[in-house]
Amino acid sequence: MTTALLRTADELHARARTGRRAVVMTMGALHEGHATLVRTAREIAGDDGEVVVTVFVNPLQFGQGEDLDRYPRTLDADLKIAELAGADVVFAPSVDEVYPGGEPQVRISAGPMGERLEGSARPGHFDGMLTVVAKLLHLTRPDAALFGQKDAQQLALIRRMVRDLNFGVDVVGVPTVREEDGLALSSRNRYLAQAERRTALALSQALFAGRDRHAAQEALRARAREVPATRARAEALSALGESRAAADAHAVAKAAPGGPVGVRSAARLVLDEAARMNPPLTLDYLALVDPSDFSDIQDDFTGEAVLAVAARVGTTRLIDNIPLTFGAAS
């Protein structure tokens, strides 16, 4: 299969459609994370459908002093990666094609959710992101649109926009793809020097520390629910703690306080240590939030949550997150 490179919406609309169309929106500089999105899109579209990969560096979502000018543009390499992953079309429009007449006077507002975390660190970013996603949905006319869970707040806002504004498209989130050492794949990783990359590993390590603390706490709670409230229960919990400590001393030794407080504490320890590295990690935020609106969760929260982090290493800003589930207390 040869992947077609199209530059205009008219060219895309002229293609015959027989099955489902799945679109993967990117800003280029494709890597294995994007390839995973394309392969998932291929499964959704099926053999009779069509997979479209958009490549467009959107100026509206870059703030003053951000890396619009130096953002990598590697269309030839992107085309090869998209083709190998199963894309039928790479749609790479110009700025004039997406924004004829200049920047749009009417834009999508991300609302209160867009002012938190990434929105606070990058004012206006999510308005620009949602505006281009809305335009690309209209230009590509897909049945399904796929986005990576690494950009969890972006994914949540796109889902909310599609629901609130009645877009007729299925939004599919695809799990984060990581390097072997745990670093989340990102087009910005290529900016990191070797020493900076070592420091950058603290983002994923902090998330994993929070996840491990949570797993240890949940294991203790599950065992507590199984053992009667007697002296035997206390002895059993003590034995469980000793057993777990032998297997994972670090997680259990730090298993108090519990719940969201413990998760944040475990992650923060890793980030504080990274702040003393050379080069240091400069933290923008560490947050444990409700994925429905990205507000901070309370200590008695139950349900799905997202542990998210953003930081700078040198001049490169990176983000990462993992999902967690907090069960009902008993």
mmCIF file of C-alpha atoms in Angstrom:
data_model
loop_
_atom_site.group_PDB
_atom_site.id
_atom_site.type_symbol
_atom_site.label_atom_id
_atom_site.label_comp_id
_atom_site.label_asym_id
_atom_site.label_seq_id
_atom_site.Cartn_x
_atom_site.Cartn_y
_atom_site.Cartn_z
ATOM 1 C CA MET A 1 0.000 0.000 0.000
ATOM 2 C CA THR A 2 1.235 3.468 -0.913
ATOM 3 C CA THR A 3 0.164 6.281 1.369
ATOM 4 C CA ALA A 4 -1.172 9.336 -0.458
ATOM 5 C CA LEU A 5 0.119 12.763 0.548
ATOM 6 C CA LEU A 6 -2.658 15.351 0.255
ATOM 7 C CA ARG A 7 -2.402 19.077 0.869
ATOM 8 C CA THR A 8 -5.965 20.351 0.514
ATOM 9 C CA ALA A 9 -9.370 19.441 1.889
ATOM 10 C CA ASP A 10 -10.745 19.308 -1.663
ATOM 11 C CA GLU A 11 -8.275 16.522 -2.486
ATOM 12 C CA LEU A 12 -9.333 14.628 0.608
ATOM 13 C CA HIS A 13 -13.051 15.082 -0.045
ATOM 14 C CA ALA A 14 -12.621 13.838 -3.621
ATOM 15 C CA ARG A 15 -11.578 10.383 -2.377
ATOM 16 C CA ALA A 16 -14.219 7.688 -2.592
ATOM 17 C CA ARG A 17 -15.343 6.388 0.820
ATOM 18 C CA THR A 18 -16.668 2.871 1.260
ATOM 19 C CA GLY A 19 -16.102 2.153 4.946
ATOM 20 C CA ARG A 20 -15.278 3.923 8.197
ATOM 21 C CA ARG A 21 -12.728 6.713 8.232
ATOM 22 C CA ALA A 22 -10.453 6.946 11.287
ATOM 23 C CA VAL A 23 -8.249 9.993 11.748
ATOM 24 C CA VAL A 24 -5.085 10.438 13.814
ATOM 25 C CA MET A 25 -4.233 14.090 14.416
ATOM 26 C CA THR A 26 -0.548 14.955 14.857
ATOM 27 C CA MET A 27 1.849 17.867 14.647
ATOM 28 C CA GLY A 28 4.344 15.664 12.841
ATOM 29 C CA ALA A 29 7.712 14.436 14.108
ATOM 30 C CA LEU A 30 6.097 11.008 14.267
ATOM 31 C CA HIS A 31 7.419 8.289 16.561
ATOM 32 C CA GLU A 32 6.303 4.876 17.803
ATOM 33 C CA GLY A 33 3.567 6.446 19.900
ATOM 34 C CA HIS A 34 1.998 7.900 16.772
ATOM 35 C CA ALA A 35 2.522 4.620 14.927
ATOM 36 C CA THR A 36 0.568 2.852 17.673
ATOM 37 C CA LEU A 37 -2.285 5.312 17.152
ATOM 38 C CA VAL A 38 -2.227 4.626 13.403
ATOM 39 C CA ARG A 39 -2.232 0.858 13.901
ATOM 40 C CA THR A 40 -5.187 1.158 16.276
ATOM 41 C CA ALA A 41 -6.959 3.350 13.726
ATOM 42 C CA ARG A 42 -6.345 0.676 11.115
ATOM 43 C CA GLU A 43 -8.073 -1.881 13.331
ATOM 44 C CA ILE A 44 -11.034 0.441 13.850
ATOM 45 C CA ALA A 45 -11.377 1.335 10.167
ATOM 46 C CA GLY A 46 -10.932 -2.246 9.002
ATOM 47 C CA ASP A 47 -9.727 -3.397 5.619
ATOM 48 C CA ASP A 48 -12.552 -1.589 3.832
ATOM 49 C CA GLY A 49 -12.127 1.683 5.708
ATOM 50 C CA GLU A 50 -9.614 4.494 5.521
ATOM 51 C CA VAL A 51 -6.995 5.835 7.940
ATOM 52 C CA VAL A 52 -6.044 9.503 7.658
ATOM 53 C CA VAL A 53 -3.079 10.983 9.538
ATOM 54 C CA THR A 54 -3.072 14.758 9.777
ATOM 55 C CA VAL A 55 0.266 16.569 10.053
ATOM 56 C CA PHE A 56 -0.169 20.202 11.023
ATOM 57 C CA VAL A 57 1.873 22.353 13.406
ATOM 58 C CA ASN A 58 -0.886 24.535 14.815
ATOM 59 C CA PRO A 59 0.308 28.070 15.600
ATOM 60 C CA LEU A 60 -2.753 28.819 17.733
ATOM 61 C CA GLN A 61 -1.684 26.465 20.516
ATOM 62 C CA PHE A 62 1.814 27.861 20.964
ATOM 63 C CA GLY A 63 2.182 30.693 23.433
ATOM 64 C CA GLN A 64 4.711 33.519 23.438
ATOM 65 C CA GLY A 65 8.210 32.152 23.975
ATOM 66 C CA GLU A 66 7.224 28.558 23.184
ATOM 67 C CA ASP A 67 8.912 26.391 20.576
ATOM 68 C CA LEU A 68 6.790 26.972 17.447
ATOM 69 C CA ASP A 69 9.770 27.942 15.284
ATOM 70 C CA ARG A 70 11.983 25.070 16.394
ATOM 71 C CA TYR A 71 9.258 22.435 16.575
ATOM 72 C CA PRO A 72 10.561 19.569 14.394
ATOM 73 C CA ARG A 73 9.126 19.338 10.904
ATOM 74 C CA THR A 74 9.983 15.985 9.314
ATOM 75 C CA LEU A 75 7.295 15.354 6.722
ATOM 76 C CA ASP A 76 9.265 12.873 4.579
ATOM 77 C CA ALA A 77 10.052 10.701 7.592
ATOM 78 C CA ASP A 78 6.482 11.117 8.885
ATOM 79 C CA LEU A 79 5.101 9.834 5.607
ATOM 80 C CA LYS A 80 7.220 6.676 5.833
ATOM 81 C CA ILE A 81 6.202 5.981 9.451
ATOM 82 C CA ALA A 82 2.535 6.523 8.637
ATOM 83 C CA GLU A 83 2.746 4.220 5.641
ATOM 84 C CA LEU A 84 4.429 1.412 7.583
ATOM 85 C CA ALA A 85 1.784 1.704 10.314
ATOM 86 C CA GLY A 86 -1.058 1.353 7.818
ATOM 87 C CA ALA A 87 -2.210 4.870 6.924
ATOM 88 C CA ASP A 88 -3.993 5.420 3.626
ATOM 89 C CA VAL A 89 -3.558 9.195 3.619
ATOM 90 C CA VAL A 90 -1.306 11.790 5.184
ATOM 91 C CA PHE A 91 -3.156 15.099 5.137
ATOM 92 C CA ALA A 92 -0.586 17.890 5.551
ATOM 93 C CA PRO A 93 -2.349 21.190 4.931
ATOM 94 C CA SER A 94 -0.689 24.591 4.974
ATOM 95 C CA VAL A 95 -1.550 27.247 7.532
ATOM 96 C CA ASP A 96 -3.487 29.092 4.819
ATOM 97 C CA GLU A 97 -5.515 25.961 4.087
ATOM 98 C CA VAL A 98 -6.534 25.560 7.730
ATOM 99 C CA TYR A 99 -6.855 29.279 8.509
ATOM 100 C CA PRO A 100 -7.760 31.053 5.254
ATOM 101 C CA GLY A 101 -7.613 34.778 5.770
ATOM 102 C CA GLY A 102 -5.407 34.554 8.847
ATOM 103 C CA GLU A 103 -6.114 33.659 12.454
ATOM 104 C CA PRO A 104 -9.817 32.890 13.014
ATOM 105 C CA GLN A 105 -11.981 35.517 14.657
ATOM 106 C CA VAL A 106 -14.193 32.825 16.202
ATOM 107 C CA ARG A 107 -12.543 30.134 18.311
ATOM 108 C CA ILE A 108 -13.504 27.287 20.605
ATOM 109 C CA SER A 109 -13.219 28.116 24.307
ATOM 110 C CA ALA A 110 -11.962 25.363 26.577
ATOM 111 C CA GLY A 111 -13.846 26.816 29.562
ATOM 112 C CA PRO A 112 -12.872 26.284 33.220
ATOM 113 C CA MET A 113 -11.312 22.848 32.605
ATOM 114 C CA GLY A 114 -8.970 24.450 30.100
ATOM 115 C CA GLU A 115 -7.654 26.870 32.721
ATOM 116 C CA ARG A 116 -6.314 24.149 35.031
ATOM 117 C CA LEU A 117 -2.885 22.467 35.003
ATOM 118 C CA GLU A 118 -1.657 22.731 31.403
ATOM 119 C CA GLY A 119 -4.078 25.588 30.803
ATOM 120 C CA SER A 120 -2.671 27.520 33.742
ATOM 121 C CA ALA A 121 0.908 26.894 32.625
ATOM 122 C CA ARG A 122 0.109 27.683 28.980
ATOM 123 C CA PRO A 123 -2.697 30.287 28.792
ATOM 124 C CA GLY A 124 -4.760 29.979 25.622
ATOM 125 C CA HIS A 125 -3.181 26.661 24.647
ATOM 126 C CA PHE A 126 -6.346 24.617 24.911
ATOM 127 C CA ASP A 127 -8.475 27.190 23.089
ATOM 128 C CA GLY A 128 -6.069 26.924 20.168
ATOM 129 C CA MET A 129 -5.950 23.133 20.407
ATOM 130 C CA LEU A 130 -9.730 22.718 20.425
ATOM 131 C CA THR A 131 -10.129 25.199 17.578
ATOM 132 C CA VAL A 132 -7.795 23.263 15.299
ATOM 133 C CA VAL A 133 -9.243 19.894 16.328
ATOM 134 C CA ALA A 134 -12.734 21.165 15.523
ATOM 135 C CA LYS A 135 -11.550 22.433 12.140
ATOM 136 C CA LEU A 136 -9.692 19.228 11.317
ATOM 137 C CA LEU A 137 -12.734 17.154 12.277
ATOM 138 C CA HIS A 138 -14.749 19.182 9.788
ATOM 139 C CA LEU A 139 -12.048 18.979 7.127
ATOM 140 C CA THR A 140 -11.418 15.235 7.460
ATOM 141 C CA ARG A 141 -14.996 14.153 8.297
ATOM 142 C CA PRO A 142 -14.032 10.998 10.234
ATOM 143 C CA ASP A 143 -16.173 8.401 11.945
ATOM 144 C CA ALA A 144 -13.547 7.998 14.685
ATOM 145 C CA ALA A 145 -10.683 10.177 15.929
ATOM 146 C CA LEU A 146 -7.818 8.751 17.978
ATOM 147 C CA PHE A 147 -5.693 10.572 20.555
ATOM 148 C CA GLY A 148 -2.989 9.461 22.966
ATOM 149 C CA GLN A 149 -3.653 9.274 26.689
ATOM 150 C CA LYS A 150 -0.272 10.906 27.381
ATOM 151 C CA ASP A 151 -2.047 14.201 26.714
ATOM 152 C CA ALA A 152 -4.776 13.319 29.193
ATOM 153 C CA GLN A 153 -6.172 16.814 29.675
ATOM 154 C CA GLN A 154 -6.266 17.361 25.927
ATOM 155 C CA LEU A 155 -8.128 14.078 25.473
ATOM 156 C CA ALA A 156 -10.628 14.986 28.185
ATOM 157 C CA LEU A 157 -11.294 18.384 26.621
ATOM 158 C CA ILE A 158 -11.752 16.927 23.144
ATOM 159 C CA ARG A 159 -14.236 14.409 24.520
ATOM 160 C CA ARG A 160 -16.091 17.215 26.284
ATOM 161 C CA MET A 161 -16.167 19.373 23.144
ATOM 162 C CA VAL A 162 -17.459 16.496 21.023
ATOM 163 C CA ARG A 163 -20.171 15.778 23.596
ATOM 164 C CA ASP A 164 -21.140 19.380 24.353
ATOM 165 C CA LEU A 165 -21.183 20.543 20.719
ATOM 166 C CA ASN A 166 -22.688 17.364 19.250
ATOM 167 C CA PHE A 167 -19.890 16.338 16.907
ATOM 168 C CA GLY A 168 -20.817 13.063 15.245
ATOM 169 C CA VAL A 169 -17.516 11.310 15.885
ATOM 170 C CA ASP A 170 -16.218 8.614 18.233
ATOM 171 C CA VAL A 171 -13.228 9.799 20.279
ATOM 172 C CA VAL A 172 -10.840 6.945 21.111
ATOM 173 C CA GLY A 173 -8.081 7.224 23.710
ATOM 174 C CA VAL A 174 -4.984 5.055 23.196
ATOM 175 C CA PRO A 175 -2.628 4.190 26.102
ATOM 176 C CA THR A 176 0.711 5.981 26.435
ATOM 177 C CA VAL A 177 3.663 4.350 24.697
ATOM 178 C CA ARG A 178 6.935 4.408 26.620
ATOM 179 C CA GLU A 179 10.614 3.836 26.021
ATOM 180 C CA GLU A 180 12.149 0.778 27.677
ATOM 181 C CA ASP A 181 13.311 2.947 30.579
ATOM 182 C CA GLY A 182 9.804 4.306 31.145
ATOM 183 C CA LEU A 183 10.095 7.732 29.534
ATOM 184 C CA ALA A 184 6.876 8.564 27.699
ATOM 185 C CA LEU A 185 7.409 8.935 23.962
ATOM 186 C CA SER A 186 7.219 12.566 22.856
ATOM 187 C CA SER A 187 8.389 14.538 19.861
ATOM 188 C CA ARG A 188 10.142 16.853 22.317
ATOM 189 C CA ASN A 189 12.334 14.053 23.701
ATOM 190 C CA ARG A 190 14.753 14.678 20.843
ATOM 191 C CA TYR A 191 15.632 18.030 22.414
ATOM 192 C CA LEU A 192 17.101 16.324 25.502
ATOM 193 C CA ALA A 193 20.850 15.969 25.885
ATOM 194 C CA GLN A 194 22.045 12.710 27.457
ATOM 195 C CA ALA A 195 22.321 14.135 30.982
ATOM 196 C CA GLU A 196 18.968 15.891 30.622
ATOM 197 C CA ARG A 197 17.329 12.657 29.580
ATOM 198 C CA ARG A 198 18.544 10.957 32.771
ATOM 199 C CA THR A 199 16.910 13.692 34.803
ATOM 200 C CA ALA A 200 13.738 13.528 32.703
ATOM 201 C CA LEU A 201 13.201 9.910 33.759
ATOM 202 C CA ALA A 202 12.050 11.303 37.099
ATOM 203 C CA LEU A 203 8.659 12.154 35.571
ATOM 204 C CA SER A 204 7.712 8.555 34.885
ATOM 205 C CA GLN A 205 9.531 7.323 38.009
ATOM 206 C CA ALA A 206 7.454 9.679 40.156
ATOM 207 C CA LEU A 207 4.241 8.420 38.583
ATOM 208 C CA PHE A 208 5.275 4.802 39.085
ATOM 209 C CA ALA A 209 6.172 5.521 42.727
ATOM 210 C CA GLY A 210 2.701 6.945 43.263
ATOM 211 C CA ARG A 211 1.148 3.966 41.517
ATOM 212 C CA ASP A 212 3.185 1.494 43.592
ATOM 213 C CA ARG A 213 2.258 3.254 46.837
ATOM 214 C CA HIS A 214 -1.379 3.046 45.813
ATOM 215 C CA ALA A 215 -1.082 -0.662 44.947
ATOM 216 C CA ALA A 216 0.519 -1.396 48.318
ATOM 217 C CA GLN A 217 -2.208 0.504 50.139
ATOM 218 C CA GLU A 218 -4.955 -1.268 48.233
ATOM 219 C CA ALA A 219 -3.390 -4.666 48.956
ATOM 220 C CA LEU A 220 -3.358 -3.897 52.673
ATOM 221 C CA ARG A 221 -6.958 -2.698 52.570
ATOM 222 C CA ALA A 222 -8.104 -5.767 50.649
ATOM 223 C CA ARG A 223 -6.451 -8.046 53.184
ATOM 224 C CA ALA A 224 -7.963 -6.063 56.041
ATOM 225 C CA ARG A 225 -11.453 -6.579 54.625
ATOM 226 C CA GLU A 226 -10.890 -10.331 54.489
ATOM 227 C CA VAL A 227 -9.693 -10.775 58.093
ATOM 228 C CA PRO A 228 -12.136 -10.510 61.047
ATOM 229 C CA ALA A 229 -11.688 -7.560 63.416
ATOM 230 C CA THR A 230 -9.904 -9.575 66.089
ATOM 231 C CA ARG A 231 -6.409 -10.007 67.463
ATOM 232 C CA ALA A 232 -5.882 -12.469 64.618
ATOM 233 C CA ARG A 233 -6.615 -9.665 62.177
ATOM 234 C CA ALA A 234 -3.894 -7.477 63.685
ATOM 235 C CA GLU A 235 -1.430 -10.349 63.572
ATOM 236 C CA ALA A 236 -2.354 -11.139 59.974
ATOM 237 C CA LEU A 237 -1.932 -7.527 58.891
ATOM 238 C CA SER A 238 1.439 -7.397 60.616
ATOM 239 C CA ALA A 239 2.542 -10.544 58.827
ATOM 240 C CA LEU A 240 1.277 -9.168 55.520
ATOM 241 C CA GLY A 241 3.294 -6.008 56.041
ATOM 242 C CA GLU A 242 6.434 -8.018 56.723
ATOM 243 C CA SER A 243 5.839 -10.210 53.678
ATOM 244 C CA ARG A 244 5.196 -7.268 51.398
ATOM 245 C CA ALA A 245 8.206 -5.443 52.781
ATOM 246 C CA ALA A 246 10.404 -8.339 51.830
ATOM 247 C CA ALA A 247 9.109 -8.140 48.282
ATOM 248 C CA ASP A 248 8.877 -4.370 47.985
ATOM 249 C CA ALA A 249 10.425 -2.672 50.984
ATOM 250 C CA HIS A 250 10.349 0.807 49.519
ATOM 251 C CA ALA A 251 6.636 0.819 48.697
ATOM 252 C CA VAL A 252 5.472 -0.637 51.994
ATOM 253 C CA ALA A 253 7.823 1.349 54.203
ATOM 254 C CA LYS A 254 6.185 4.465 52.792
ATOM 255 C CA ALA A 255 2.635 3.115 52.726
ATOM 256 C CA ALA A 256 1.353 5.669 55.248
ATOM 257 C CA PRO A 257 -0.386 8.021 54.966
ATOM 258 C CA GLY A 258 -2.766 6.310 52.588
ATOM 259 C CA GLY A 259 -5.109 7.283 49.780
ATOM 260 C CA PRO A 260 -4.504 10.329 47.574
ATOM 261 C CA VAL A 261 -2.228 11.868 50.221
ATOM 262 C CA GLY A 262 0.088 8.860 50.084
ATOM 263 C CA VAL A 263 0.115 8.787 46.287
ATOM 264 C CA ARG A 264 1.077 12.442 46.053
ATOM 265 C CA SER A 265 3.708 12.029 48.776
ATOM 266 C CA ALA A 266 5.413 9.100 47.075
ATOM 267 C CA ALA A 267 5.550 10.892 43.719
ATOM 268 C CA ARG A 268 6.763 14.109 45.299
ATOM 269 C CA LEU A 269 9.740 12.367 46.938
ATOM 270 C CA VAL A 270 11.054 11.323 43.524
ATOM 271 C CA LEU A 271 10.556 14.790 42.045
ATOM 272 C CA ASP A 272 12.228 16.502 44.991
ATOM 273 C CA GLU A 273 15.260 14.272 44.502
ATOM 274 C CA ALA A 274 15.341 15.080 40.782
ATOM 275 C CA ALA A 275 15.338 18.788 41.606
ATOM 276 C CA ARG A 276 18.785 18.238 43.121
ATOM 277 C CA MET A 277 20.204 16.438 40.078
ATOM 278 C CA ASN A 278 22.579 17.952 37.543
ATOM 279 C CA PRO A 279 20.895 19.201 35.455
ATOM 280 C CA PRO A 280 17.924 19.703 37.772
ATOM 281 C CA LEU A 281 14.271 19.054 37.125
ATOM 282 C CA THR A 282 12.071 22.132 37.541
ATOM 283 C CA LEU A 283 8.541 21.098 38.470
ATOM 284 C CA ASP A 284 5.542 22.882 36.965
ATOM 285 C CA TYR A 285 2.945 20.780 38.724
ATOM 286 C CA LEU A 286 2.142 17.426 40.267
ATOM 287 C CA ALA A 287 -1.603 16.802 40.489
ATOM 288 C CA LEU A 288 -4.036 14.019 41.254
ATOM 289 C CA VAL A 289 -7.253 14.910 39.471
ATOM 290 C CA ASP A 290 -10.716 13.796 38.459
ATOM 291 C CA PRO A 291 -10.506 13.076 34.701
ATOM 292 C CA SER A 292 -14.026 14.407 34.113
ATOM 293 C CA ASP A 293 -12.992 18.011 34.821
ATOM 294 C CA PHE A 294 -9.331 17.891 35.960
ATOM 295 C CA SER A 295 -10.108 19.290 39.397
ATOM 296 C CA ASP A 296 -8.039 18.079 42.369
ATOM 297 C CA ILE A 297 -9.550 15.065 44.102
ATOM 298 C CA GLN A 298 -10.282 14.997 47.822
ATOM 299 C CA ASP A 299 -8.867 12.489 50.287
ATOM 300 C CA ASP A 300 -12.139 10.515 50.369
ATOM 301 C CA PHE A 301 -12.428 10.356 46.570
ATOM 302 C CA THR A 302 -13.555 7.117 44.919
ATOM 303 C CA GLY A 303 -13.444 6.273 41.223
ATOM 304 C CA GLU A 304 -11.136 6.945 38.292
ATOM 305 C CA ALA A 305 -8.334 9.482 38.723
ATOM 306 C CA VAL A 306 -5.288 10.748 36.838
ATOM 307 C CA LEU A 307 -1.882 11.372 38.411
ATOM 308 C CA ALA A 308 -0.279 14.025 36.206
ATOM 309 C CA VAL A 309 3.080 15.768 36.163
ATOM 310 C CA ALA A 310 4.740 18.494 34.104
ATOM 311 C CA ALA A 311 8.318 19.705 34.430
ATOM 312 C CA ARG A 312 11.201 21.312 32.608
ATOM 313 C CA VAL A 313 14.635 19.862 32.098
ATOM 314 C CA GLY A 314 16.915 22.426 30.555
ATOM 315 C CA THR A 315 14.775 24.218 27.977
ATOM 316 C CA THR A 316 12.494 21.238 27.308
ATOM 317 C CA ARG A 317 9.077 20.964 28.910
ATOM 318 C CA LEU A 318 7.631 17.466 29.320
ATOM 319 C CA ILE A 319 4.340 16.052 30.601
ATOM 320 C CA ASP A 320 3.238 12.584 31.671
ATOM 321 C CA ASN A 321 0.406 10.897 33.544
ATOM 322 C CA ILE A 322 -1.015 7.555 34.591
ATOM 323 C CA PRO A 323 -4.571 6.491 35.446
ATOM 324 C CA LEU A 324 -5.439 5.247 38.952
ATOM 325 C CA THR A 325 -8.622 3.904 40.526
ATOM 326 C CA PHE A 326 -9.589 4.581 44.115
ATOM 327 C CA GLY A 327 -12.049 2.090 45.558
ATOM 328 C CA ALA A 328 -14.733 2.795 48.135
ATOM 329 C CA ALA A 329 -13.473 2.792 51.692
ATOM 330 C CA SER A 330 -14.748 0.062 53.949
#
